[in-house]
Amino acid sequence: MSVFTNVLKQIKQAANHSSIPPSIFEQLKNPERILQFSFPVTMDNGSVKVFEGYRVQYSSARGPYKGGLRYHPQVNLDEVKALAFWMTVKCAVVGVPLGGSKGGVKVDPKKLSAGELERLTRALTRRLALFIGPQKDVPAPDVNTTPEIMAWVRDEYEKIVGYQEPAVVTGKPLNSGGSQGRVLATAQGGMYVLQELVNKLKIKPKQTTVAVQGMGNVGGIMAQLLYQAGYRVVAMSDSSGGIYNPRSLDVPAAEKFKKQNGSLKNFPNTKAISNSKLLELPVDILIPAALENQITDKNVSRIKARVIFEMANGPTTPEADIKLAKRKIIVVPDVLANAGGVTVSYFEMVQNLQQYYWHEGEVMTKLKPIMIQAFKQVWQRAEQLKLSLRTAAYVIAIERIAQAIEARGKY
Ligand code: NAD
């Protein structure tokens, strides 16, 4: 299944509901630049392995390219192009002055030692160094990449350019120029949006059941925040499967259990559940927070949730989206739900460039109104044009991107 084909359908659909000129529509159909690279890494046993990867710089109309770096064995160009476009849309939806990009390396980092992972990251940075920088393209963490990895990118980049440049990547650890609140940002941003939605739907957290797929930076923290806010988190999972208790889970205990045992398997008072079954549970809110293409034509008819809140990027295919809309299942799209991450990444760049750092309260105080305003604009546009929230978000985004392109004058 081509994820980028899905993207093209999404662009077309949004363009049909907006007044952007055909020439701009044509520009949006293709990334501005695609980098395909390979690089050698010396492994612990002395052998040399060659790794492959991509960086797709989709649009710089609204500002420097911005997007995560993913380490995963299934990374491919089609996927990276789609992710880079979604970053472009996301930055436009929340109104931060950034474009969109994404990168990935085909690797299973679980099979690397700490030293191999660091050497791989430094070799990758040497390949990317000419093409990244605060005024060019700013990478960030994504699947299987961590703040520590971002600190290595910064360090290697600075060795190449010869000066301090913390704003070359975001999502760094605090003691390497990171922002307070960045680790929390994606999940917390999602919570601000969810709270607005819950108010609109007039439902109470205590009566609301939630299933969360994925227990990483996004899903794991979101589950914690939901638990703290009084929601009934009834199911959670990671790549090895999940757990379910129809009453509710003790999320902090489950997190602790996973840390101690490596997985959620045999967590007391729960039923083991596969990732595919988790998606089909009878819950009020389903939160995919792992990988794309989880809700597809194949399983959409079995989805029972009232709301799908997309914390992962691209978890719903366009075909499934249409069917969910017909069934009046509300889908809060990724480009809105998980945009808190890139918003605080933008704050991190601002702090790095100003050499002036904010405390966590200040970060969250600035994040909250941005997320709430983005939700309100998307909700209002969806009601006005009788569109899904996703298409409404895309319409807003491509209009803003088109305005930025037009403002630059003739080309
Ligand atoms: P992560 O690497 O921290 O965690 C990924 C989680 O997904 C892990 O718990 C892993 O076990 C689980 N997983 C992997 N394969 C799975 C499968 N087949 N089925 C179920 N679970 C599986 O990654 P993350 O940063 O939490 O990112 C998750 C999603 O959120 C991705 O789609 C990413 O693009 C998106 N996202 C991340 C951020 C961010 O700030 N980290 C921001 C916006 C969007």
Coordinates of C-alpha atoms and ligand atoms in Angstrom, one line a residue:
M1 CA 0.0 0.0 0.0
S2 CA 1.5 3.4 -1.0
V3 CA 1.2 5.9 1.8
F4 CA 2.1 8.7 -0.6
T5 CA -0.8 7.8 -2.9
N6 CA -3.0 8.4 0.1
V7 CA -1.4 11.8 0.5
L8 CA -2.1 12.8 -3.1
K9 CA -5.7 11.9 -2.6
Q10 CA -5.8 14.0 0.6
I11 CA -4.3 17.0 -1.3
K12 CA -6.8 16.7 -4.1
Q13 CA -9.7 16.5 -1.8
A14 CA -8.6 19.6 0.1
A15 CA -7.9 21.5 -3.1
N16 CA -11.4 20.8 -4.3
H17 CA -12.7 22.7 -1.2
S18 CA -10.4 25.6 -1.5
S19 CA -9.6 28.3 -4.0
I20 CA -5.9 27.6 -4.6
P21 CA -4.6 28.1 -8.1
P22 CA -3.9 25.0 -10.2
S23 CA -0.1 25.9 -10.3
I24 CA 0.1 25.8 -6.6
F25 CA -1.8 22.5 -6.5
E26 CA 0.8 21.1 -8.9
Q27 CA 3.6 22.3 -6.6
L28 CA 2.1 20.7 -3.6
K29 CA 2.0 17.3 -5.3
N30 CA 5.8 16.9 -5.2
P31 CA 8.5 17.5 -2.6
E32 CA 10.9 20.3 -3.3
R33 CA 13.9 18.0 -2.7
I34 CA 14.6 14.3 -2.1
L35 CA 17.9 13.2 -0.6
Q36 CA 18.7 9.5 -0.9
F37 CA 21.9 8.5 0.8
S38 CA 23.9 5.5 2.1
F39 CA 26.8 5.5 4.5
P40 CA 29.2 3.0 6.1
V41 CA 29.3 2.2 9.8
T42 CA 32.0 0.1 11.6
M43 CA 30.3 -2.4 13.7
D44 CA 31.5 -3.6 17.1
N45 CA 33.0 -6.8 15.6
G46 CA 35.1 -4.8 13.1
S47 CA 32.9 -5.5 10.1
V48 CA 31.6 -2.5 8.0
K49 CA 27.9 -2.3 7.3
V50 CA 26.3 0.1 4.8
F51 CA 23.0 1.7 5.8
E52 CA 20.5 3.5 3.5
G53 CA 18.2 6.4 4.2
Y54 CA 16.2 9.3 2.9
R55 CA 15.5 13.0 3.8
V56 CA 12.6 14.5 2.0
Q57 CA 12.3 18.3 2.1
Y58 CA 8.7 18.8 1.1
S59 CA 8.0 22.5 1.4
S60 CA 9.9 25.6 2.5
A61 CA 7.2 28.1 1.6
R62 CA 6.4 28.9 5.2
G63 CA 9.9 28.6 6.7
P64 CA 12.8 26.2 7.1
Y65 CA 12.1 22.5 6.6
K66 CA 11.2 20.7 9.9
G67 CA 10.6 17.1 10.5
G68 CA 11.6 14.0 12.4
L69 CA 14.2 11.3 11.8
R70 CA 13.0 7.7 12.0
Y71 CA 15.1 4.5 12.5
H72 CA 13.1 1.5 11.4
P73 CA 13.7 -1.5 9.2
Q74 CA 10.7 -0.7 7.0
V75 CA 11.7 2.9 6.2
N76 CA 11.1 3.6 2.5
L77 CA 10.9 6.6 0.3
D78 CA 7.2 6.4 -0.3
E79 CA 6.6 6.6 3.5
V80 CA 9.1 9.4 4.1
K81 CA 7.5 11.5 1.4
A82 CA 4.1 11.1 3.0
L83 CA 5.5 11.9 6.4
A84 CA 7.3 15.0 5.0
F85 CA 4.0 16.3 3.5
W86 CA 2.2 15.8 6.8
M87 CA 4.8 17.8 8.6
T88 CA 4.2 20.6 6.1
V89 CA 0.5 20.5 6.7
K90 CA 0.9 20.2 10.5
C91 CA 3.2 23.3 10.8
A92 CA 0.6 25.2 8.7
V93 CA -2.4 24.0 10.8
V94 CA -0.8 25.3 14.1
G95 CA 0.6 28.3 12.3
V96 CA 4.3 27.9 13.3
P97 CA 6.6 29.5 10.7
L98 CA 8.2 26.3 9.4
G99 CA 8.0 24.1 6.3
G100 CA 8.0 20.3 6.3
S101 CA 10.4 17.5 5.9
K102 CA 11.1 14.0 7.2
G103 CA 14.0 11.5 7.2
G104 CA 14.6 7.9 7.9
V105 CA 17.2 5.2 8.0
K106 CA 16.5 1.6 7.2
V107 CA 17.8 0.0 10.4
D108 CA 16.5 -2.0 13.4
P109 CA 18.1 0.0 16.2
K110 CA 17.3 -2.8 18.7
K111 CA 19.9 -4.9 17.0
L112 CA 22.6 -2.3 17.5
S113 CA 24.8 -1.7 20.5
A114 CA 24.9 1.8 22.0
G115 CA 28.3 2.4 20.3
E116 CA 27.0 1.3 16.9
L117 CA 23.9 3.5 17.3
E118 CA 26.0 6.5 18.0
R119 CA 28.4 5.8 15.1
L120 CA 25.4 5.3 12.8
T121 CA 23.9 8.6 13.9
R122 CA 27.2 10.5 13.5
A123 CA 27.8 9.0 10.0
L124 CA 24.2 10.0 9.1
T125 CA 24.8 13.5 10.3
R126 CA 28.0 13.8 8.1
R127 CA 25.8 12.8 5.1
L128 CA 23.1 15.3 6.0
A129 CA 25.3 18.2 7.3
L130 CA 25.2 20.2 4.0
F131 CA 21.5 20.1 3.9
I132 CA 20.4 20.8 7.5
G133 CA 20.7 23.8 9.8
P134 CA 18.4 26.2 11.5
Q135 CA 17.8 28.2 8.3
K136 CA 17.6 25.1 6.2
D137 CA 16.1 21.9 7.7
V138 CA 15.8 21.0 11.4
P139 CA 15.5 17.3 12.3
A140 CA 13.8 16.0 15.4
P141 CA 13.0 12.6 17.1
D142 CA 10.5 10.2 15.6
V143 CA 10.0 6.4 15.8
N144 CA 13.1 4.9 17.6
T145 CA 15.1 8.1 17.8
T146 CA 15.6 9.7 21.1
P147 CA 16.8 13.0 22.7
E148 CA 20.3 11.4 23.1
I149 CA 20.4 10.7 19.4
M150 CA 19.5 14.3 18.7
A151 CA 22.4 15.4 21.0
W152 CA 24.8 13.3 18.9
V153 CA 23.4 15.0 15.7
R154 CA 24.0 18.4 17.2
D155 CA 27.5 17.5 18.3
E156 CA 28.6 16.0 15.0
Y157 CA 27.1 18.9 13.1
E158 CA 28.9 21.4 15.3
K159 CA 32.2 19.6 14.7
I160 CA 31.7 20.0 11.0
V161 CA 30.6 23.6 10.9
G162 CA 33.0 24.7 13.7
Y163 CA 30.6 26.7 15.8
Q164 CA 27.7 26.2 18.3
E165 CA 24.4 25.6 16.6
P166 CA 22.0 23.9 19.0
A167 CA 19.0 24.9 16.8
V168 CA 20.2 22.4 14.1
V169 CA 18.0 19.7 15.8
T170 CA 15.1 19.8 18.3
G171 CA 14.1 17.2 20.8
K172 CA 17.5 17.4 22.4
P173 CA 18.1 16.6 26.1
L174 CA 17.8 19.5 28.5
N175 CA 21.5 19.7 29.1
S176 CA 22.2 19.9 25.4
G177 CA 19.9 22.8 24.5
G178 CA 16.6 21.0 24.7
S179 CA 13.4 22.7 25.8
Q180 CA 11.6 22.1 29.0
G181 CA 8.4 20.3 28.2
R182 CA 9.5 18.9 24.8
V183 CA 9.2 15.2 25.9
L184 CA 5.7 15.9 27.2
A185 CA 4.8 18.2 24.3
T186 CA 3.2 15.9 21.8
A187 CA 1.0 14.1 24.3
Q188 CA 0.2 17.3 26.2
G189 CA -0.7 19.1 23.0
G190 CA -3.0 16.2 22.2
M191 CA -4.6 16.5 25.6
Y192 CA -5.4 20.2 25.1
V193 CA -7.2 19.3 21.8
L194 CA -8.9 16.3 23.4
Q195 CA -10.2 18.4 26.2
E196 CA -11.8 20.8 23.6
L197 CA -13.4 17.9 21.8
V198 CA -14.7 16.4 24.9
N199 CA -16.3 19.7 25.8
K200 CA -17.9 19.9 22.4
L201 CA -19.2 16.3 22.7
K202 CA -20.3 17.0 26.3
I203 CA -18.8 13.8 27.6
K204 CA -17.1 13.4 31.0
P205 CA -13.6 11.9 31.3
K206 CA -14.7 9.5 34.1
Q207 CA -17.3 7.9 31.8
T208 CA -15.0 7.8 28.8
T209 CA -13.2 4.6 27.9
V210 CA -9.9 4.9 25.9
A211 CA -7.7 2.4 24.1
V212 CA -4.1 3.5 23.3
Q213 CA -2.0 1.7 20.7
G214 CA 1.8 2.3 21.2
M215 CA 3.6 3.0 24.4
G216 CA 6.5 5.2 23.2
N217 CA 7.1 8.9 23.7
V218 CA 3.6 9.7 22.4
G219 CA 1.3 6.8 23.4
G220 CA 3.0 6.1 26.7
I221 CA 2.8 9.7 27.9
M222 CA -0.7 10.2 26.5
A223 CA -1.9 7.1 28.5
Q224 CA -0.4 8.6 31.6
L225 CA -1.9 12.0 31.1
L226 CA -5.3 10.5 30.3
Y227 CA -5.1 8.4 33.5
Q228 CA -4.2 11.5 35.5
A229 CA -7.1 13.4 33.9
G230 CA -9.5 10.7 35.1
Y231 CA -10.2 8.9 31.7
R232 CA -10.7 5.1 31.8
V233 CA -7.8 3.8 29.9
V234 CA -8.9 0.2 29.2
A235 CA -6.3 -1.0 26.8
M236 CA -2.6 -0.3 25.9
S237 CA -0.1 -2.0 23.7
D238 CA 3.4 -2.0 22.3
S239 CA 4.9 -3.8 19.3
S240 CA 4.7 -7.1 21.1
G241 CA 1.0 -6.8 21.9
G242 CA -1.3 -5.4 24.5
I243 CA -3.4 -5.7 27.6
Y244 CA -7.1 -5.1 28.2
N245 CA -9.3 -4.6 31.2
P246 CA -12.9 -3.3 30.4
R247 CA -13.1 -1.5 33.7
S248 CA -9.8 0.4 33.5
L249 CA -6.0 -0.1 33.7
D250 CA -3.6 1.2 36.3
V251 CA -1.5 3.0 33.7
P252 CA 1.5 4.0 36.0
A253 CA 1.7 0.4 37.2
A254 CA 1.6 -0.9 33.7
E255 CA 4.4 1.4 32.6
K256 CA 6.5 0.3 35.5
F257 CA 5.7 -3.3 34.7
K258 CA 6.8 -2.8 31.1
K259 CA 10.1 -1.1 32.2
Q260 CA 10.8 -4.0 34.5
N261 CA 9.8 -6.9 32.2
G262 CA 10.3 -5.5 28.8
S263 CA 6.7 -5.9 27.7
L264 CA 3.1 -5.7 29.0
K265 CA 2.7 -9.5 28.8
N266 CA 1.2 -11.0 32.0
F267 CA 0.4 -7.7 33.6
P268 CA -2.0 -8.7 36.5
N269 CA -5.8 -8.5 36.1
T270 CA -5.7 -8.0 32.3
K271 CA -6.4 -10.0 29.2
A272 CA -3.7 -10.3 26.6
I273 CA -4.8 -8.6 23.3
S274 CA -3.3 -8.3 19.9
N275 CA -2.7 -4.9 18.3
S276 CA -5.4 -5.6 15.7
K277 CA -7.9 -6.6 18.3
L278 CA -7.1 -3.4 20.4
L279 CA -8.2 -1.3 17.4
E280 CA -11.6 -3.1 17.4
L281 CA -12.5 -2.7 21.0
P282 CA -15.8 -1.1 22.0
V283 CA -14.3 2.1 23.5
D284 CA -15.3 5.7 23.3
I285 CA -11.9 6.9 22.1
L286 CA -9.3 5.0 20.2
I287 CA -5.8 6.5 20.1
P288 CA -3.5 5.0 17.5
A289 CA 0.0 6.2 18.7
A290 CA 2.4 3.8 16.9
L291 CA 2.7 3.5 13.1
E292 CA 0.7 4.4 10.0
N293 CA -1.9 2.4 8.1
Q294 CA -3.5 0.8 11.2
I295 CA -7.2 1.5 10.3
T296 CA -7.7 0.3 6.8
D297 CA -10.4 -0.9 4.4
K298 CA -9.9 -4.4 5.9
N299 CA -10.7 -3.6 9.6
V300 CA -12.7 -0.4 9.4
S301 CA -16.1 -2.1 9.5
R302 CA -15.1 -3.6 12.9
I303 CA -14.0 -0.3 14.5
K304 CA -16.4 0.4 17.3
A305 CA -14.9 3.6 18.8
R306 CA -16.9 6.8 18.7
V307 CA -13.8 9.0 18.2
I308 CA -10.5 8.2 16.6
F309 CA -7.8 10.5 17.9
E310 CA -4.8 10.2 15.7
M311 CA -1.6 10.6 17.8
A312 CA 0.4 8.6 15.3
N313 CA 1.1 10.0 11.9
G314 CA -1.1 8.5 9.1
P315 CA -2.8 5.7 11.1
T316 CA -6.0 5.8 8.9
T317 CA -6.1 5.2 5.2
P318 CA -8.3 7.4 3.0
E319 CA -10.6 4.5 2.2
A320 CA -11.1 3.8 5.8
D321 CA -11.5 7.6 6.5
I322 CA -14.5 7.7 4.1
K323 CA -16.2 4.8 5.7
L324 CA -15.6 6.2 9.2
A325 CA -17.2 9.5 8.1
K326 CA -20.2 7.7 6.7
R327 CA -20.6 6.0 10.1
K328 CA -20.3 9.5 11.8
I329 CA -17.2 8.4 13.7
I330 CA -15.2 11.5 14.5
V331 CA -11.6 11.4 13.4
V332 CA -9.3 14.0 14.9
P333 CA -6.5 14.1 12.4
D334 CA -2.8 13.6 13.1
V335 CA -1.9 17.0 11.7
L336 CA -3.9 18.6 14.5
A337 CA -3.9 16.0 17.3
N338 CA -0.1 15.5 17.5
A339 CA 1.0 19.0 16.4
G340 CA 2.1 19.8 20.0
G341 CA 5.4 18.1 19.3
V342 CA 6.4 20.3 16.4
T343 CA 5.1 23.4 18.2
V344 CA 7.4 22.9 21.1
S345 CA 10.2 22.0 18.7
Y346 CA 9.6 25.4 17.2
F347 CA 9.8 26.9 20.8
E348 CA 13.1 25.0 21.2
M349 CA 14.6 26.5 18.1
V350 CA 13.4 30.0 19.3
Q351 CA 15.1 29.5 22.7
N352 CA 18.3 28.1 21.1
L353 CA 18.5 31.1 18.7
Q354 CA 17.8 33.6 21.4
Q355 CA 20.1 31.8 24.0
Y356 CA 17.2 32.5 26.5
Y357 CA 15.4 29.5 28.1
W358 CA 11.9 29.2 29.4
H359 CA 10.6 27.1 32.3
E360 CA 8.1 24.3 31.6
G361 CA 5.1 26.4 32.8
E362 CA 6.0 29.0 30.2
V363 CA 6.3 26.4 27.5
M364 CA 2.9 24.9 28.3
T365 CA 1.3 28.4 28.7
K366 CA 2.4 29.2 25.1
L367 CA 1.5 25.7 23.7
K368 CA -2.1 25.6 25.1
P369 CA -3.6 28.6 23.2
I370 CA -2.0 27.5 19.9
M371 CA -3.5 24.0 20.2
I372 CA -6.9 25.3 21.2
Q373 CA -7.0 27.9 18.5
A374 CA -6.0 25.3 15.9
F375 CA -8.7 23.0 17.1
K376 CA -11.3 25.8 17.0
Q377 CA -10.3 26.9 13.5
V378 CA -10.5 23.3 12.2
W379 CA -13.8 22.5 13.9
Q380 CA -15.3 25.8 12.6
R381 CA -14.1 25.2 9.0
A382 CA -15.4 21.6 9.2
E383 CA -18.9 22.8 10.3
Q384 CA -18.9 25.7 7.8
L385 CA -18.0 23.5 4.7
K386 CA -19.6 20.3 6.1
L387 CA -16.3 18.5 5.9
S388 CA -14.4 16.0 8.0
L389 CA -12.0 17.5 10.5
R390 CA -9.1 16.1 8.4
T391 CA -10.2 17.7 5.2
A392 CA -10.9 21.0 7.0
A393 CA -7.4 20.9 8.5
Y394 CA -5.9 20.3 5.0
V395 CA -8.0 23.1 3.5
I396 CA -6.7 25.5 6.2
A397 CA -3.1 24.3 5.7
I398 CA -3.0 24.4 1.9
E399 CA -4.5 27.8 1.9
R400 CA -1.8 29.1 4.3
I401 CA 0.9 27.4 2.2
A402 CA -0.5 28.8 -1.0
Q403 CA -0.6 32.3 0.5
A404 CA 3.1 32.0 1.5
I405 CA 4.0 30.8 -2.0
E406 CA 2.0 33.7 -3.6
A407 CA 3.5 36.2 -1.2
R408 CA 7.0 35.4 -2.5
G409 CA 6.0 36.8 -5.9
K410 CA 6.4 35.4 -9.4
Y411 CA 8.8 32.5 -10.1
Ligands
NAD1 P1 8.4 5.6 19.9 O1 9.5 4.9 19.1 O2 8.8 6.3 21.1 O3 7.3 4.6 20.2 C1 6.6 3.8 19.3 C2 5.7 2.8 20.0 O4 4.9 2.1 19.1 C3 6.5 1.8 20.9 O5 5.7 1.6 22.1 C4 6.4 0.5 20.0 O6 6.5 -0.7 20.8 C5 5.1 0.7 19.4 N1 4.9 -0.1 18.1 C6 5.8 -0.3 17.1 N2 5.3 -1.0 16.2 C7 4.1 -1.4 16.5 C8 3.0 -2.1 16.0 N3 3.2 -2.8 14.8 N4 1.9 -2.2 16.7 C9 1.7 -1.6 17.8 N5 2.7 -0.8 18.4 C10 3.8 -0.7 17.8 O7 7.7 6.6 18.8 P2 6.8 7.9 19.1 O8 7.7 9.1 19.1 O9 5.9 7.6 20.3 O10 6.0 8.0 17.8 C11 4.7 7.3 17.6 C12 3.9 7.9 16.5 O11 3.7 9.3 16.8 C13 4.6 7.9 15.2 O12 3.6 7.7 14.2 C14 5.3 9.2 15.1 O13 5.5 9.6 13.7 C15 4.2 10.1 15.7 N6 4.6 11.4 16.3 C16 5.6 11.5 17.2 C17 6.0 12.7 17.7 C18 7.0 12.9 18.8 O14 7.2 14.0 19.3 N7 7.7 11.8 19.2 C19 5.3 13.8 17.3 C20 4.3 13.7 16.4 C21 3.9 12.5 15.9

